[in-house]
Amino acid sequence: MSDRWYSKAVVYCLDIDSFADSDGDGCGDIRGLIGRLDYLSRLGINCLWLNPIHPSPGRDDGYDVSDFYNVDPRFGTLGDFAELLHQAANRGIKVIIDLVVNHTSDQHPWFLSARSSPDSPYRDWYVWSETAPPDRDQGMVFPGEQNETWSYDRTAKLWYYHRFYKFQPDLNIENPEVRAEIKKICAFWLQLGVAGFRMDAVPFIIEKTEPGNPSSPMDFGFLSELRQHVQWRRGDAVLLAEANVEPDKLTAYFGDEGGSGNRIHMLFDFMLNAKLVLALARQDTEPIIDALRDTPKLPAGGQWATFLRNHDEIDLSRLTAEQRKDVIEQFGPEDHMQLYGRGIRRRLAPMLGNDRRRIELAYSLQFSLRGTPVLRYGEEIGMGDDLSLDGRNAIRTPMQWSMLPNGGFSAAAPEDLIRPVISGGEFGYETVNATLQRHDSGSLLSWFERMIRTLREAPEIGDGTCTHVDVPAPRGVLAHRADADTGTMLFVHNLTDESAVVDLSVLAGDAEFPNDVLADQEYPEPDGLDKIKVGGYGYRWIRMRRTA
Ligand code: GLC
């Protein structure tokens, strides 16, 4: 496997419970996923990120773990999981899993023991306070569904800290036994063959919580410690972290100030996500240009992971009130489309009015901007959402495979499914499904396959530098380039409905034999680069130069 494989990866994120059900009990499972690996392989992805796979009471879609050393019996056994790793590896696909160690479920044996007695060996594994912390009504992650961050436990007769829901008590990271246990969990899964972890809620893992202090100090040392451990256990293992923090705080997650990248390899780019959505809403490239300009410089080996949709709401909290208003007006105008007062709980296709041109444009942008692209299951066929479901479940409906009952997801009775399959209307499985799109070379799925294949020929995107090409252009037209040892790629995207022409002849010196490698339509040869045409909502990926 190549060096730094993660910078050449295309990551596909899925929840086992909603992907494919092999035994007809209504819940997706590992064997179902194994049966769909050929589909994923053909799509061209080479890394799977699995949302939590562990036993869990399931009150936060598995992000409330009750046993870190097993797989949820609804999904199968550890044996099935090992088989999945083997079958994925056969197809060149690496598997990373969610590592949710900021907290456990309140049903985890550690917490049950911890609360039961002051003498429990696990008492100090959690974060307690004898008195009611005055800041307990601050720092909630799920406003509206969560009222406080400290709750009183009647058995322990103490307050315990929970950054997330009440049933997710935070682990005490300052306890060396907890640190050791987290390393052991990583080592266990690495030993089984996972290629790394998507680390959940990293800023909260490393906060050294002090009751009454809403901005507790952070322990970045733990990230260096964990990185060392993980890397020694498996040299090419990768940590991909969720750290939705202020831009000037981001680099500390990658490594020491001014030093090498000795902590997290890859961070999700939440800022770019919000700015991309804003740019699409306003049909104005400025937010993207700002994001590219303001991106902190990463230490060697550091990498961004880009995304448009994930399993949570689109978080717009880093935008200004006015920017947020514009996005909401365009993409989530009705109350029930919004969540937590900061985001949108819809899939991309419905947000973009199911306009095929705009969906392609959005994904062409994401996949051509610097970083490693992450794609959420179902987006490749343009699935919709079910706003009648609670909260984030709206975008967690079963994968739509075919016209068979339940969209081919499961043979169970519809009322026994983990969540209903979207049926009827423009997003129903009868219309939107993988099988129909497989047979149609003009489908969104076929387009994704083509686009991902093209990405393979453009390693500059993942490996190189990405810069805005600053030439006079209409507000809605973005030109950017990616440069690496392998060569140069040029990209032109038009966020508006009106076709445009840009003069990019300043780049002529960088062009050897410019040619379109991916575009929304056939364009005239880009020779000279002085009249680069791009249609309404169009895009062009132009190979400028390739180094032998
Ligand atoms: C992360 C996950 C989210 C989960 C939360 C608590 O933000 O992305 O789905 O609910 O952590 O674990």
Tab-separated table of N, CA and C and ligand atoms in Angstrom, residues 49 51-52 60-64 98 100 102-103 141-142 164-165 168 198 200-201 204 242 270 310-313 340 392 396, ligand 1:
chain	number	residue	atom	x	y	z
A	49	TRP	N	-15.736	4.049	6.315
A	49	TRP	CA	-15.818	4.491	7.709
A	49	TRP	C	-17.156	3.999	8.246
A	51	ASN	N	-19.911	3.858	11.067
A	51	ASN	CA	-20.458	4.466	12.285
A	51	ASN	C	-20.455	3.374	13.349
A	52	PRO	N	-20.616	3.738	14.642
A	52	PRO	CA	-20.334	2.765	15.706
A	52	PRO	C	-20.911	1.366	15.479
A	60	ASP	N	-28.378	6.830	20.962
A	60	ASP	CA	-27.778	7.862	20.106
A	60	ASP	C	-27.151	7.168	18.896
A	61	ASP	N	-27.952	6.328	18.267
A	61	ASP	CA	-27.513	5.595	17.072
A	61	ASP	C	-26.141	4.937	17.244
A	62	GLY	N	-25.920	4.344	18.398
A	62	GLY	CA	-24.673	3.612	18.624
A	62	GLY	C	-23.557	4.446	19.241
A	63	TYR	N	-23.746	5.768	19.315
A	63	TYR	CA	-22.713	6.617	19.926
A	63	TYR	C	-22.811	6.569	21.461
A	64	ASP	N	-23.512	5.576	21.968
A	64	ASP	CA	-23.594	5.330	23.406
A	64	ASP	C	-23.194	3.864	23.596
A	98	ASP	N	-15.574	4.018	14.025
A	98	ASP	CA	-15.751	5.115	14.960
A	98	ASP	C	-15.171	4.727	16.313
A	100	VAL	N	-15.480	5.997	19.916
A	100	VAL	CA	-16.305	6.919	20.705
A	100	VAL	C	-15.902	6.801	22.165
A	102	ASN	N	-15.145	9.606	24.299
A	102	ASN	CA	-15.368	10.748	25.187
A	102	ASN	C	-16.257	10.313	26.344
A	103	HIS	N	-17.153	9.383	26.022
A	103	HIS	CA	-18.155	8.940	26.993
A	103	HIS	C	-18.476	7.469	26.750
A	141	VAL	N	-24.523	20.157	23.699
A	141	VAL	CA	-24.303	19.947	22.267
A	141	VAL	C	-25.648	19.788	21.542
A	142	PHE	N	-26.651	19.329	22.270
A	142	PHE	CA	-27.945	19.091	21.630
A	142	PHE	C	-29.034	19.969	22.243
A	164	PHE	N	-22.607	15.346	26.181
A	164	PHE	CA	-23.713	15.054	25.270
A	164	PHE	C	-24.962	14.688	26.093
A	165	TYR	N	-25.738	13.740	25.612
A	165	TYR	CA	-26.974	13.397	26.326
A	165	TYR	C	-26.661	12.893	27.735
A	168	GLN	N	-24.981	9.619	28.438
A	168	GLN	CA	-23.613	9.444	27.931
A	168	GLN	C	-22.604	10.089	28.882
A	198	ARG	N	-12.140	6.851	13.175
A	198	ARG	CA	-12.735	8.175	13.124
A	198	ARG	C	-13.012	8.515	14.584
A	200	ASP	N	-14.418	10.324	17.575
A	200	ASP	CA	-15.591	11.123	17.871
A	200	ASP	C	-15.253	12.206	18.901
A	201	ALA	N	-15.751	13.413	18.662
A	201	ALA	CA	-15.790	14.460	19.685
A	201	ALA	C	-14.442	14.728	20.371
A	204	PHE	N	-13.740	17.316	23.212
A	204	PHE	CA	-14.333	16.982	24.501
A	204	PHE	C	-13.578	15.854	25.195
A	242	GLU	N	-13.030	14.241	14.494
A	242	GLU	CA	-14.077	15.249	14.512
A	242	GLU	C	-13.675	16.278	15.554
A	270	PHE	N	-14.811	21.260	8.917
A	270	PHE	CA	-16.164	21.773	9.169
A	270	PHE	C	-16.351	23.176	8.595
A	310	ASN	N	-22.867	14.464	6.285
A	310	ASN	CA	-22.455	13.338	7.117
A	310	ASN	C	-23.689	12.815	7.838
A	311	HIS	N	-23.500	12.058	8.900
A	311	HIS	CA	-24.644	11.437	9.564
A	311	HIS	C	-25.342	12.398	10.525
A	312	ASP	N	-24.769	13.591	10.714
A	312	ASP	CA	-25.368	14.583	11.603
A	312	ASP	C	-26.011	15.704	10.778
A	313	GLU	N	-26.494	16.726	11.484
A	313	GLU	CA	-27.037	17.887	10.781
A	313	GLU	C	-25.890	18.668	10.131
A	340	TYR	N	-31.410	21.935	16.231
A	340	TYR	CA	-30.567	22.506	17.289
A	340	TYR	C	-30.314	24.004	17.108
A	392	ARG	N	-31.956	13.702	13.784
A	392	ARG	CA	-31.013	13.302	12.742
A	392	ARG	C	-31.411	12.019	12.029
A	396	ARG	N	-31.061	9.121	8.062
A	396	ARG	CA	-30.499	7.808	8.369
A	396	ARG	C	-31.429	6.688	7.905
B	1	GLC	C1	-20.498	13.160	17.459
B	1	GLC	C2	-21.261	12.316	16.470
B	1	GLC	C3	-22.724	12.367	16.785
B	1	GLC	C4	-22.935	11.862	18.205
B	1	GLC	C5	-22.072	12.627	19.197
B	1	GLC	C6	-22.053	11.966	20.551
B	1	GLC	O1	-20.787	14.502	17.331
B	1	GLC	O2	-20.990	12.736	15.160
B	1	GLC	O3	-23.486	11.612	15.887
B	1	GLC	O4	-24.279	12.000	18.566
B	1	GLC	O5	-20.740	12.714	18.767
B	1	GLC	O6	-21.263	10.813	20.535
